[in-house]
């Protein structure tokens, strides 16, 4: 559910804005290849943090309506965090911040910086092949 609330708008933004670059073959000099549509600044910043700052051993409790609002970061180790721990932390946050009883308001997301770094390292093997495919398809190589 949180995936669709935060990541899906970003993905849709990219898909909606990308066709003009596909037609022209490259982004105009004054534009970035992936423009950030208004309203997506918060979710984009949140996911940048998840992919670059927070470890897989951390649970980030955040507001689903204001993604950049992070209430608490809890070290839980690499194993799955018990649902009881997540529920207890969620209840504390709801009470401390006077958010009522809407459990969907506070969500827990594990960081992924190690997995992301590993994926980037692995992708280097395929960089030339990806660049060739992008060129063949008329997409920006960058």
PDB file of C-alpha atoms in Angstrom:
ATOM      1  CA  UNK A   1       0.000   0.000   0.000  1.00  0.00           C
ATOM      2  CA  UNK A   2       2.765   2.449   0.918  1.00  0.00           C
ATOM      3  CA  UNK A   3       4.490   1.534  -2.339  1.00  0.00           C
ATOM      4  CA  UNK A   4       1.506   2.741  -4.315  1.00  0.00           C
ATOM      5  CA  UNK A   5       1.130   5.928  -2.241  1.00  0.00           C
ATOM      6  CA  UNK A   6       4.732   7.071  -2.604  1.00  0.00           C
ATOM      7  CA  UNK A   7       6.526   5.315  -5.408  1.00  0.00           C
ATOM      8  CA  UNK A   8       3.713   4.966  -7.929  1.00  0.00           C
ATOM      9  CA  UNK A   9       3.222   8.750  -8.346  1.00  0.00           C
ATOM     10  CA  UNK A  10       6.946   9.107  -9.036  1.00  0.00           C
ATOM     11  CA  UNK A  11       6.859   6.340 -11.615  1.00  0.00           C
ATOM     12  CA  UNK A  12       3.784   7.829 -13.268  1.00  0.00           C
ATOM     13  CA  UNK A  13       5.447  11.236 -13.330  1.00  0.00           C
ATOM     14  CA  UNK A  14       8.409   9.796 -15.189  1.00  0.00           C
ATOM     15  CA  UNK A  15       6.218   7.923 -17.638  1.00  0.00           C
ATOM     16  CA  UNK A  16       4.062  10.965 -18.370  1.00  0.00           C
ATOM     17  CA  UNK A  17       6.995  13.314 -18.899  1.00  0.00           C
ATOM     18  CA  UNK A  18       9.298  10.895 -20.721  1.00  0.00           C
ATOM     19  CA  UNK A  19       7.563  10.563 -24.146  1.00  0.00           C
ATOM     20  CA  UNK A  20       8.784  13.961 -25.348  1.00  0.00           C
ATOM     21  CA  UNK A  21      12.371  12.811 -24.827  1.00  0.00           C
ATOM     22  CA  UNK A  22      11.727   9.553 -26.628  1.00  0.00           C
ATOM     23  CA  UNK A  23      10.436  11.427 -29.668  1.00  0.00           C
ATOM     24  CA  UNK A  24      13.321  13.894 -29.780  1.00  0.00           C
ATOM     25  CA  UNK A  25      16.053  11.419 -28.891  1.00  0.00           C
ATOM     26  CA  UNK A  26      17.521  13.650 -26.194  1.00  0.00           C
ATOM     27  CA  UNK A  27      16.511  16.118 -23.546  1.00  0.00           C
ATOM     28  CA  UNK A  28      16.665  19.805 -24.406  1.00  0.00           C
ATOM     29  CA  UNK A  29      19.715  21.471 -22.833  1.00  0.00           C
ATOM     30  CA  UNK A  30      17.570  23.501 -20.417  1.00  0.00           C
ATOM     31  CA  UNK A  31      15.705  20.474 -19.048  1.00  0.00           C
ATOM     32  CA  UNK A  32      16.774  17.538 -16.936  1.00  0.00           C
ATOM     33  CA  UNK A  33      16.220  14.049 -18.383  1.00  0.00           C
ATOM     34  CA  UNK A  34      13.779  13.226 -15.579  1.00  0.00           C
ATOM     35  CA  UNK A  35      11.907  16.342 -14.509  1.00  0.00           C
ATOM     36  CA  UNK A  36      10.305  16.350 -11.082  1.00  0.00           C
ATOM     37  CA  UNK A  37       6.647  17.188 -11.370  1.00  0.00           C
ATOM     38  CA  UNK A  38       5.138  19.525  -8.767  1.00  0.00           C
ATOM     39  CA  UNK A  39       3.779  17.697  -5.754  1.00  0.00           C
ATOM     40  CA  UNK A  40       6.260  14.831  -5.930  1.00  0.00           C
ATOM     41  CA  UNK A  41       9.128  16.602  -4.187  1.00  0.00           C
ATOM     42  CA  UNK A  42       8.309  15.023  -0.796  1.00  0.00           C
ATOM     43  CA  UNK A  43       8.012  11.427  -1.977  1.00  0.00           C
ATOM     44  CA  UNK A  44      11.158  11.746  -4.115  1.00  0.00           C
ATOM     45  CA  UNK A  45      13.163  13.090  -1.157  1.00  0.00           C
ATOM     46  CA  UNK A  46      11.809  10.322   1.075  1.00  0.00           C
ATOM     47  CA  UNK A  47      12.852   7.570  -1.355  1.00  0.00           C
ATOM     48  CA  UNK A  48      16.276   9.158  -1.820  1.00  0.00           C
ATOM     49  CA  UNK A  49      16.774   8.789   1.936  1.00  0.00           C
ATOM     50  CA  UNK A  50      15.529   5.197   1.949  1.00  0.00           C
ATOM     51  CA  UNK A  51      17.903   4.232  -0.870  1.00  0.00           C
ATOM     52  CA  UNK A  52      20.951   6.181   0.303  1.00  0.00           C
ATOM     53  CA  UNK A  53      20.916   6.901   4.036  1.00  0.00           C
ATOM     54  CA  UNK A  54      19.035   4.184   5.876  1.00  0.00           C
ATOM     55  CA  UNK A  55      20.364   0.678   6.371  1.00  0.00           C
ATOM     56  CA  UNK A  56      18.507  -2.598   5.957  1.00  0.00           C
ATOM     57  CA  UNK A  57      18.852  -2.982   9.727  1.00  0.00           C
ATOM     58  CA  UNK A  58      16.734   0.141  10.316  1.00  0.00           C
ATOM     59  CA  UNK A  59      12.985   0.680  10.341  1.00  0.00           C
ATOM     60  CA  UNK A  60      11.914   4.193   9.444  1.00  0.00           C
ATOM     61  CA  UNK A  61       8.545   5.233  10.851  1.00  0.00           C
ATOM     62  CA  UNK A  62       7.105   7.989   8.699  1.00  0.00           C
ATOM     63  CA  UNK A  63       3.899   9.811   7.886  1.00  0.00           C
ATOM     64  CA  UNK A  64       2.094   8.468   4.832  1.00  0.00           C
ATOM     65  CA  UNK A  65       0.532  11.868   4.111  1.00  0.00           C
ATOM     66  CA  UNK A  66       3.804  13.799   4.544  1.00  0.00           C
ATOM     67  CA  UNK A  67       6.544  11.369   3.447  1.00  0.00           C
ATOM     68  CA  UNK A  68       9.441  13.602   4.491  1.00  0.00           C
ATOM     69  CA  UNK A  69       8.107  13.612   8.058  1.00  0.00           C
ATOM     70  CA  UNK A  70      10.086  10.864   9.743  1.00  0.00           C
ATOM     71  CA  UNK A  71       8.963  10.208  13.299  1.00  0.00           C
ATOM     72  CA  UNK A  72      11.491   7.637  14.416  1.00  0.00           C
ATOM     73  CA  UNK A  73      14.263   5.345  13.184  1.00  0.00           C
ATOM     74  CA  UNK A  74      14.639   2.039  15.040  1.00  0.00           C
ATOM     75  CA  UNK A  75      17.579  -0.370  14.807  1.00  0.00           C
ATOM     76  CA  UNK A  76      16.084  -3.859  14.386  1.00  0.00           C
ATOM     77  CA  UNK A  77      18.904  -5.851  12.809  1.00  0.00           C
ATOM     78  CA  UNK A  78      18.798  -7.744   9.540  1.00  0.00           C
ATOM     79  CA  UNK A  79      16.049 -10.183  10.542  1.00  0.00           C
ATOM     80  CA  UNK A  80      12.407  -9.317  10.061  1.00  0.00           C
ATOM     81  CA  UNK A  81      11.063  -6.972  12.686  1.00  0.00           C
ATOM     82  CA  UNK A  82       8.284  -8.537  14.730  1.00  0.00           C
ATOM     83  CA  UNK A  83       4.861  -7.173  13.935  1.00  0.00           C
ATOM     84  CA  UNK A  84       4.343  -6.594  17.631  1.00  0.00           C
ATOM     85  CA  UNK A  85       7.325  -4.195  17.749  1.00  0.00           C
ATOM     86  CA  UNK A  86       6.067  -2.316  14.697  1.00  0.00           C
ATOM     87  CA  UNK A  87       2.561  -2.033  16.135  1.00  0.00           C
ATOM     88  CA  UNK A  88       3.843  -0.845  19.522  1.00  0.00           C
ATOM     89  CA  UNK A  89       6.029   1.844  17.913  1.00  0.00           C
ATOM     90  CA  UNK A  90       3.178   2.918  15.633  1.00  0.00           C
ATOM     91  CA  UNK A  91       0.815   3.235  18.610  1.00  0.00           C
ATOM     92  CA  UNK A  92       3.383   5.324  20.537  1.00  0.00           C
ATOM     93  CA  UNK A  93       3.878   7.663  17.580  1.00  0.00           C
ATOM     94  CA  UNK A  94       0.136   8.076  17.014  1.00  0.00           C
ATOM     95  CA  UNK A  95      -0.302   8.998  20.667  1.00  0.00           C
ATOM     96  CA  UNK A  96       2.801  11.242  20.961  1.00  0.00           C
ATOM     97  CA  UNK A  97       1.903  13.239  17.853  1.00  0.00           C
ATOM     98  CA  UNK A  98      -1.863  13.327  18.497  1.00  0.00           C
ATOM     99  CA  UNK A  99      -2.678  11.587  15.198  1.00  0.00           C
ATOM    100  CA  UNK A 100      -5.744   9.743  16.454  1.00  0.00           C
ATOM    101  CA  UNK A 101      -6.123   6.049  15.766  1.00  0.00           C
ATOM    102  CA  UNK A 102      -5.509   5.967  12.020  1.00  0.00           C
ATOM    103  CA  UNK A 103      -2.887   3.209  11.849  1.00  0.00           C
ATOM    104  CA  UNK A 104      -2.428   3.784   8.118  1.00  0.00           C
ATOM    105  CA  UNK A 105      -1.090   7.283   8.883  1.00  0.00           C
ATOM    106  CA  UNK A 106       2.192   5.961  10.286  1.00  0.00           C
ATOM    107  CA  UNK A 107       4.109   3.422   8.248  1.00  0.00           C
ATOM    108  CA  UNK A 108       7.313   1.501   8.786  1.00  0.00           C
ATOM    109  CA  UNK A 109       9.774   1.195   5.902  1.00  0.00           C
ATOM    110  CA  UNK A 110      13.089  -0.629   6.052  1.00  0.00           C
ATOM    111  CA  UNK A 111      16.114   1.129   4.549  1.00  0.00           C
ATOM    112  CA  UNK A 112      17.807  -0.403   1.501  1.00  0.00           C
ATOM    113  CA  UNK A 113      21.089   1.479   1.059  1.00  0.00           C
ATOM    114  CA  UNK A 114      23.256  -1.677   1.048  1.00  0.00           C
ATOM    115  CA  UNK A 115      21.057  -3.401  -1.524  1.00  0.00           C
ATOM    116  CA  UNK A 116      20.970  -0.291  -3.684  1.00  0.00           C
ATOM    117  CA  UNK A 117      24.776   0.085  -3.543  1.00  0.00           C
ATOM    118  CA  UNK A 118      25.157  -3.584  -4.438  1.00  0.00           C
ATOM    119  CA  UNK A 119      22.803  -3.178  -7.393  1.00  0.00           C
ATOM    120  CA  UNK A 120      24.742  -0.152  -8.650  1.00  0.00           C
ATOM    121  CA  UNK A 121      28.000  -2.068  -8.406  1.00  0.00           C
ATOM    122  CA  UNK A 122      26.512  -5.038 -10.264  1.00  0.00           C
ATOM    123  CA  UNK A 123      25.005  -2.798 -12.955  1.00  0.00           C
ATOM    124  CA  UNK A 124      28.470  -1.683 -14.080  1.00  0.00           C
ATOM    125  CA  UNK A 125      28.841  -5.057 -15.797  1.00  0.00           C
ATOM    126  CA  UNK A 126      25.944  -4.198 -18.058  1.00  0.00           C
ATOM    127  CA  UNK A 127      26.542  -0.468 -18.571  1.00  0.00           C
ATOM    128  CA  UNK A 128      27.872  -0.733 -22.137  1.00  0.00           C
ATOM    129  CA  UNK A 129      25.020  -3.029 -23.162  1.00  0.00           C
ATOM    130  CA  UNK A 130      22.424  -0.694 -21.612  1.00  0.00           C
ATOM    131  CA  UNK A 131      23.952   2.344 -23.332  1.00  0.00           C
ATOM    132  CA  UNK A 132      23.896   0.552 -26.689  1.00  0.00           C
ATOM    133  CA  UNK A 133      20.231  -0.390 -26.237  1.00  0.00           C
ATOM    134  CA  UNK A 134      19.331   3.164 -25.208  1.00  0.00           C
ATOM    135  CA  UNK A 135      21.061   4.528 -28.327  1.00  0.00           C
ATOM    136  CA  UNK A 136      19.294   2.011 -30.558  1.00  0.00           C
ATOM    137  CA  UNK A 137      15.949   3.032 -29.055  1.00  0.00           C
ATOM    138  CA  UNK A 138      16.663   6.755 -29.382  1.00  0.00           C
ATOM    139  CA  UNK A 139      16.826   7.335 -25.626  1.00  0.00           C
ATOM    140  CA  UNK A 140      19.297   9.546 -23.780  1.00  0.00           C
ATOM    141  CA  UNK A 141      22.356   7.439 -22.919  1.00  0.00           C
ATOM    142  CA  UNK A 142      22.861   9.288 -19.620  1.00  0.00           C
TER     143      UNK A 142
END
